[in-house]
Coordinates of C-alpha atoms in Angstrom, one line a residue:
X276 CA 81.6 126.6 122.8
X277 CA 80.7 125.7 118.8
X278 CA 79.2 122.9 116.6
X279 CA 82.1 121.1 115.1
X280 CA 82.4 118.2 112.7
X281 CA 84.1 114.6 114.1
X282 CA 84.8 111.2 113.8
X283 CA 82.2 109.0 115.9
X284 CA 84.4 106.5 116.3
X285 CA 86.4 108.2 118.9
X286 CA 87.1 107.6 123.0
X287 CA 84.0 108.0 125.1
X288 CA 84.8 111.7 125.7
X289 CA 83.8 111.4 129.4
X290 CA 80.7 110.8 131.9
X291 CA 77.5 110.2 129.9
X292 CA 74.7 112.6 131.6
X293 CA 71.7 111.9 129.3
X294 CA 70.2 111.4 125.5
X295 CA 68.9 113.9 124.0
X296 CA 66.6 112.7 120.9
X297 CA 69.3 109.5 120.6
X298 CA 72.3 112.1 120.9
X299 CA 73.8 110.7 123.7
X300 CA 75.2 113.7 126.1
X301 CA 78.1 114.0 128.1
X302 CA 80.1 116.2 131.0
X303 CA 83.8 116.2 129.6
X304 CA 86.7 114.5 132.1
X305 CA 88.1 118.0 132.1
X306 CA 84.9 119.8 133.2
X307 CA 85.8 119.7 137.0
X308 CA 88.8 121.5 136.3
X309 CA 86.2 124.4 135.4
X310 CA 84.4 123.7 138.3
X311 CA 86.6 123.8 140.7
X312 CA 88.0 127.1 139.4
X313 CA 84.8 128.4 139.5
X314 CA 83.9 127.7 143.0
X315 CA 87.9 128.6 143.5
X316 CA 87.0 131.9 142.3
X317 CA 83.3 133.2 143.0
X318 CA 83.7 131.2 146.5
X319 CA 85.5 134.0 148.3
X320 CA 83.4 136.9 147.2
X321 CA 80.2 135.6 148.4
X322 CA 81.9 134.6 151.6
X323 CA 83.0 138.2 152.1
X324 CA 79.5 139.4 150.9
X325 CA 77.4 136.8 153.1
X326 CA 79.9 136.1 156.2
X327 CA 77.2 134.3 157.7
X328 CA 77.3 131.7 155.5
X329 CA 80.7 130.5 156.4
X330 CA 81.5 127.3 154.2
X331 CA 77.9 128.0 152.7
X332 CA 79.7 130.5 150.2
X333 CA 81.6 127.6 148.3
X334 CA 78.1 125.5 148.5
X335 CA 76.3 128.7 146.4
X336 CA 79.6 129.0 144.1
X337 CA 79.4 124.9 143.6
X338 CA 75.3 125.8 142.2
X339 CA 76.7 128.6 140.2
X340 CA 79.1 125.7 138.1
X341 CA 75.9 123.5 138.2
X342 CA 74.2 126.3 136.5
X343 CA 76.3 127.0 134.1
X344 CA 77.0 123.4 133.1
X345 CA 73.1 123.9 132.3
X346 CA 73.5 126.8 130.3
X347 CA 76.8 125.1 128.2
X348 CA 74.2 121.8 127.8
X349 CA 70.9 124.4 126.0
X350 CA 73.7 126.2 124.1
X351 CA 74.9 122.8 123.0
X352 CA 71.5 120.6 122.9
X353 CA 70.2 124.0 120.7
X354 CA 73.0 123.0 118.3
X355 CA 72.1 119.3 118.1
X356 CA 68.4 119.8 117.9
X357 CA 68.8 121.7 114.6
X358 CA 71.7 120.2 113.2
X359 CA 69.2 117.2 113.2
X360 CA 66.4 118.7 112.0
X361 CA 68.7 120.0 108.9
X362 CA 69.8 116.6 108.2
X363 CA 73.1 115.5 110.1
X364 CA 74.4 112.8 111.3
X365 CA 75.0 114.0 115.3
X366 CA 77.4 111.7 117.4
X367 CA 77.4 113.5 120.7
X368 CA 77.4 116.5 122.7
X369 CA 80.2 117.2 125.4
X370 CA 80.5 119.6 128.3
X371 CA 84.0 120.8 129.1
X372 CA 86.9 122.8 129.7
X373 CA 86.2 124.9 127.2
X374 CA 82.9 125.1 127.5
X375 CA 81.2 122.5 125.1
X376 CA 80.9 121.4 121.5
X377 CA 78.3 119.4 119.2
X378 CA 80.2 116.6 117.2
X379 CA 78.0 116.3 114.3
X380 CA 78.8 114.7 110.1
X381 CA 76.8 115.4 107.0
X382 CA 78.3 114.7 103.6
X383 CA 75.7 116.9 102.3
X384 CA 75.9 120.2 104.4
X385 CA 74.8 123.5 103.2
X386 CA 75.6 127.2 103.7
X387 CA 72.3 128.0 105.4
X388 CA 71.8 124.5 107.3
X389 CA 75.2 125.6 108.6
X390 CA 74.2 128.7 109.2
X391 CA 71.2 128.0 111.3
X392 CA 73.2 125.7 113.9
X393 CA 76.0 127.6 114.1
X394 CA 73.1 130.5 115.1
X395 CA 70.5 127.9 117.7
X396 CA 73.4 127.8 120.4
X397 CA 73.9 131.6 121.0
X398 CA 69.7 131.7 120.3
X399 CA 69.2 129.7 123.3
X400 CA 72.0 131.3 125.7
X401 CA 70.2 135.1 124.6
X402 CA 66.2 133.7 125.6
X403 CA 67.7 131.9 129.3
X404 CA 69.4 135.5 129.6
X405 CA 66.1 136.8 128.6
X406 CA 64.3 135.0 130.9
X407 CA 66.9 135.4 133.5
X408 CA 66.5 139.6 133.5
X409 CA 62.8 138.9 133.6
X410 CA 62.9 137.0 136.8
X411 CA 65.1 139.2 138.5
X412 CA 63.0 141.1 140.3
X413 CA 60.3 138.7 141.4
X414 CA 63.1 137.0 143.2
X415 CA 63.4 137.0 146.8
X416 CA 66.6 136.5 148.8
X417 CA 70.0 137.5 148.3
X418 CA 71.3 134.3 147.6
X419 CA 68.5 133.5 145.0
X420 CA 68.9 137.0 143.1
X421 CA 72.5 136.9 143.0
X422 CA 72.6 133.3 141.3
X423 CA 69.9 134.3 138.9
X424 CA 71.5 137.8 138.2
X425 CA 74.8 135.7 137.4
X426 CA 73.0 133.0 135.2
X427 CA 71.5 136.0 133.0
X428 CA 74.3 138.4 132.7
X429 CA 76.8 134.6 131.9
X430 CA 74.7 133.5 129.2
X431 CA 74.5 137.3 127.8
X432 CA 78.1 137.1 128.0
X433 CA 78.6 133.8 126.0
X434 CA 75.7 134.5 124.3
X435 CA 77.8 137.6 122.7
X436 CA 80.8 136.3 122.8
X437 CA 80.1 133.3 120.9
X438 CA 79.1 135.4 118.0
X439 CA 82.5 137.2 117.4
X440 CA 82.9 136.8 113.6
X441 CA 85.8 134.5 113.7
X442 CA 86.4 130.0 113.6
X443 CA 86.3 128.7 116.2
X444 CA 83.2 131.0 117.2
X445 CA 79.8 130.3 116.3
X446 CA 80.0 134.3 114.8
X447 CA 82.8 132.3 113.0
X448 CA 80.5 129.3 110.9
X449 CA 78.2 132.3 110.1
X450 CA 81.0 134.0 108.7
X451 CA 82.0 130.7 106.9
X452 CA 78.5 130.0 105.5
X453 CA 78.2 134.1 104.1
X454 CA 81.7 133.7 102.4
X455 CA 80.3 130.1 101.0
X456 CA 77.2 131.2 99.7
X457 CA 79.1 133.8 97.7
X458 CA 81.8 131.8 96.4
X459 CA 80.0 128.4 96.0
X460 CA 83.3 126.9 97.8
X461 CA 83.3 126.3 101.1
X462 CA 87.2 125.9 101.7
X463 CA 87.3 129.7 100.9
X464 CA 84.4 130.3 103.9
X465 CA 87.2 128.3 105.8
X466 CA 90.0 130.1 105.4
X467 CA 88.4 133.4 105.5
X468 CA 86.8 132.8 108.7
X469 CA 89.7 131.3 110.0
X470 CA 92.0 134.4 109.5
X471 CA 89.4 136.6 111.2
X472 CA 89.1 133.9 114.0
X473 CA 93.4 135.0 114.5
X474 CA 92.1 138.8 113.9
X475 CA 89.4 138.1 116.6
X476 CA 92.0 136.2 119.2
X477 CA 94.4 139.3 119.0
X478 CA 91.8 141.3 120.1
X479 CA 90.1 139.3 122.9
X480 CA 93.9 139.2 124.7
X481 CA 94.6 142.8 123.6
X482 CA 91.2 143.5 124.9
X483 CA 92.0 141.7 128.7
X484 CA 96.3 142.4 128.8
X485 CA 96.5 145.8 126.4
X486 CA 93.1 148.3 128.0
X487 CA 95.0 147.9 131.8
X488 CA 98.3 148.8 130.0
X489 CA 96.5 151.6 128.2
X490 CA 94.9 153.0 131.4
X491 CA 98.2 152.9 133.3
X492 CA 97.4 149.9 135.2
X493 CA 99.1 146.8 135.5
X494 CA 97.0 143.9 134.1
X495 CA 95.6 141.9 137.0
X496 CA 97.1 138.0 136.9
X497 CA 93.9 136.0 136.6
X498 CA 92.9 137.8 133.4
X499 CA 96.0 137.4 132.1
X500 CA 96.1 133.7 133.1
X501 CA 92.0 133.3 131.2
X502 CA 93.3 135.7 128.1
X503 CA 96.2 133.8 127.7
X504 CA 94.1 130.1 127.4
X505 CA 90.5 131.6 125.6
X506 CA 93.8 133.0 123.4
X507 CA 95.5 130.0 122.9
X508 CA 92.2 127.8 122.2
X509 CA 90.6 130.3 119.7
X510 CA 94.5 130.3 117.8
X511 CA 94.0 126.9 117.7
X512 CA 91.0 126.6 116.4
X513 CA 91.3 129.2 113.5
X514 CA 94.2 128.2 112.7
X515 CA 92.9 124.5 112.2
X516 CA 90.3 125.9 110.0
X517 CA 92.4 127.2 107.9
X518 CA 94.3 124.0 107.4
X519 CA 91.2 122.2 106.8
X520 CA 90.1 125.1 104.0
X521 CA 93.2 124.7 102.4
X522 CA 93.7 120.8 102.6
X523 CA 89.4 121.1 100.8
X524 CA 91.2 123.8 98.5
X525 CA 93.7 120.4 97.4
X526 CA 90.6 118.1 97.7
X527 CA 88.5 120.0 95.1
X528 CA 91.3 119.7 92.5
X529 CA 90.6 116.1 92.4
X530 CA 87.7 114.3 90.4
X531 CA 85.5 111.1 92.0
X532 CA 86.1 109.4 88.7
X533 CA 90.0 109.6 88.8
X534 CA 90.0 107.5 91.8
X535 CA 87.3 105.1 91.8
X536 CA 87.6 101.8 91.1
X537 CA 84.5 99.9 89.3
X538 CA 82.0 98.4 92.3
X539 CA 78.8 96.0 91.1
X540 CA 76.0 95.3 93.1
X541 CA 74.4 92.4 94.9
X542 CA 71.0 91.5 96.7
X543 CA 71.4 90.2 99.9
X544 CA 69.9 87.2 99.0
X545 CA 72.2 86.0 96.4
X546 CA 74.7 83.7 97.1
X547 CA 78.4 83.6 97.4
X548 CA 78.9 82.0 94.3
X549 CA 77.4 84.7 92.6
X550 CA 79.8 86.6 93.7
X551 CA 82.7 85.4 92.9
X552 CA 80.8 85.0 89.2
X553 CA 80.3 88.7 89.3
X554 CA 83.7 89.6 90.3
X555 CA 85.0 87.3 88.1
X556 CA 83.4 88.9 85.1
X557 CA 84.9 91.9 85.8
X558 CA 88.1 93.9 85.8
X559 CA 90.7 93.4 87.9
X560 CA 89.7 95.4 91.1
X561 CA 86.0 95.0 91.0
X562 CA 84.1 95.4 94.3
X563 CA 81.2 93.7 95.3
X564 CA 78.7 96.6 97.2
X565 CA 75.8 93.9 99.0
X566 CA 72.1 95.6 98.8
X567 CA 69.1 95.3 100.3
X568 CA 65.9 94.6 99.5
X569 CA 65.4 98.4 99.4
X570 CA 68.5 99.1 97.3
X571 CA 70.1 100.4 100.2
X572 CA 73.8 99.1 100.3
X573 CA 74.4 97.2 103.6
X574 CA 78.2 96.3 102.8
X575 CA 81.2 95.3 101.0
X576 CA 82.1 91.2 100.3
X577 CA 84.5 90.3 102.4
X578 CA 87.7 88.1 100.4
X579 CA 89.1 86.9 103.6
X580 CA 85.6 85.1 105.0
X581 CA 84.9 84.1 101.1
X582 CA 87.8 82.7 100.7
X583 CA 87.5 80.2 104.1
X584 CA 84.2 79.0 102.5
X585 CA 84.9 75.5 100.2
X586 CA 84.2 76.3 96.7
X587 CA 81.6 73.3 96.4
X588 CA 80.0 74.9 98.9
X589 CA 79.7 78.4 97.8
X590 CA 76.4 78.3 95.9
X591 CA 74.7 77.4 99.5
X592 CA 76.5 80.3 101.6
X593 CA 74.1 83.4 101.2
X594 CA 76.4 86.7 100.0
X595 CA 75.4 88.5 103.2
X596 CA 77.3 85.6 105.4
X597 CA 80.4 86.8 104.1
X598 CA 80.2 90.5 103.8
X599 CA 81.6 93.2 106.2
X600 CA 78.7 95.5 107.3
X601 CA 79.0 98.9 107.1
X602 CA 77.5 102.2 108.6
X603 CA 74.5 104.2 107.8
X604 CA 75.4 106.7 105.4
X605 CA 78.2 105.7 103.7
X606 CA 77.2 106.1 100.5
X607 CA 77.3 109.3 99.3
X608 CA 75.9 110.6 95.8
X609 CA 77.5 112.6 93.5
X610 CA 78.3 112.4 89.6
X611 CA 81.8 111.2 88.7
X612 CA 83.2 114.5 87.7
X613 CA 82.8 116.3 91.0
X614 CA 85.6 116.8 93.6
X615 CA 86.3 113.9 96.0
X616 CA 86.2 116.2 99.1
X617 CA 82.4 114.7 100.0
X618 CA 83.4 111.2 99.8
X619 CA 86.6 112.5 102.2
X620 CA 84.3 113.4 104.6
X621 CA 82.4 110.9 104.6
X622 CA 85.6 108.8 105.1
X623 CA 86.3 111.2 108.3
X624 CA 83.4 111.2 109.8
X625 CA 82.6 107.9 110.0
X626 CA 85.8 106.1 110.6
X627 CA 85.3 103.9 107.0
X628 CA 88.2 103.1 104.3
X629 CA 85.8 102.6 101.5
X630 CA 82.8 104.6 100.1
X631 CA 80.7 103.6 97.4
X632 CA 79.2 106.6 94.9
X633 CA 75.8 106.7 94.0
X634 CA 74.9 108.1 90.8
X635 CA 71.5 110.3 90.0
X636 CA 70.2 107.1 88.3
X637 CA 70.2 105.4 91.5
X638 CA 73.0 103.1 90.8
X639 CA 76.4 102.5 92.4
X640 CA 78.8 103.3 89.6
X641 CA 81.6 102.9 91.5
X642 CA 83.9 103.2 95.1
X643 CA 86.4 104.9 96.1
X644 CA 89.0 103.0 98.7
X645 CA 91.5 105.2 101.0
X646 CA 94.3 103.4 99.4
X647 CA 93.7 104.8 95.7
X648 CA 93.4 107.8 97.4
X649 CA 96.3 108.7 99.5
X650 CA 97.7 107.4 96.2
X651 CA 95.9 109.9 94.0
X652 CA 96.7 112.9 96.7
X653 CA 100.2 112.1 96.9
X654 CA 100.6 112.7 93.2
X655 CA 98.3 116.3 93.6
X656 CA 95.6 117.5 92.0
X657 CA 93.9 115.9 89.5
X658 CA 91.7 117.2 86.8
X659 CA 89.6 120.1 87.7
X660 CA 85.5 119.9 87.6

């Protein structure tokens, strides 16, 4: 269970349950699988302990599955709340087979903010564990005590497990943030934390499988299956982090001004004729960006829509009628000599193919198109910052 970046344009991940501060909360389509496993695993044990319950033992196990879902959502909601406070764009919260994740995007992430977002989830579980532990002495009834005890233990375990120092766990994001802060390079943090995640994966598998062998016994089949599933999940996440870090290292060698093209701005009240004139006065490939009254970029001139208007009518058509509107947050603030990384992050997180670059003076200095970026990447790194 961890925070993660994700493309918000991806298909709906499951059933929408609620909204927290404008962020949609989903139960993933794979979550019923873990619910069935929990009922099948804990149901027989409860039935042996309380034979008088009969089939009700499985109802109690189902209740535990629901309480576990609540714990997962509390973990992810904590990520979402802190990420929003840190200025990130939180896209969704999802509870699924692997626990859950919070999908967010940000073009100006910082080590300290990333660490706060990461620690929020385990902190929420630790708080739930403490509440459950304090409540146990005051609970009457075997079933209620069993459920509360299971919840405090599970939340304590989840908090501790997620703090293991390797990606994709929350503890891995803390390692990533620390290395990032020390080196000043996010890609170094991702690669180091990814390798830590691989080490954690090996240790987790050895814990479940190796310890019984060292004690002269045989690993339980159930533990072996779970160790392989969890280990596979962790290994893939760690490998993706390493791959992402190496990709970011490549991007760090490409300057923004080596791939951008000229961009000119027009106010929203301008006419389509002014857009044609502005583009004609600039060099070939000039892109026209439309801004609102507050100088916020809201769209790009659409050549196809512009070409459909007779030349004699251009003066009476607003430029907003021939533009492609773009999502909020699509403009990146940077200097020409900076790495292309923030631009690529904006493209990936918003699912767009054009990102204007606004300079420190507040003026749009240029625009990066995905085709130009792909061409630059195919040639290798450009000038380094």
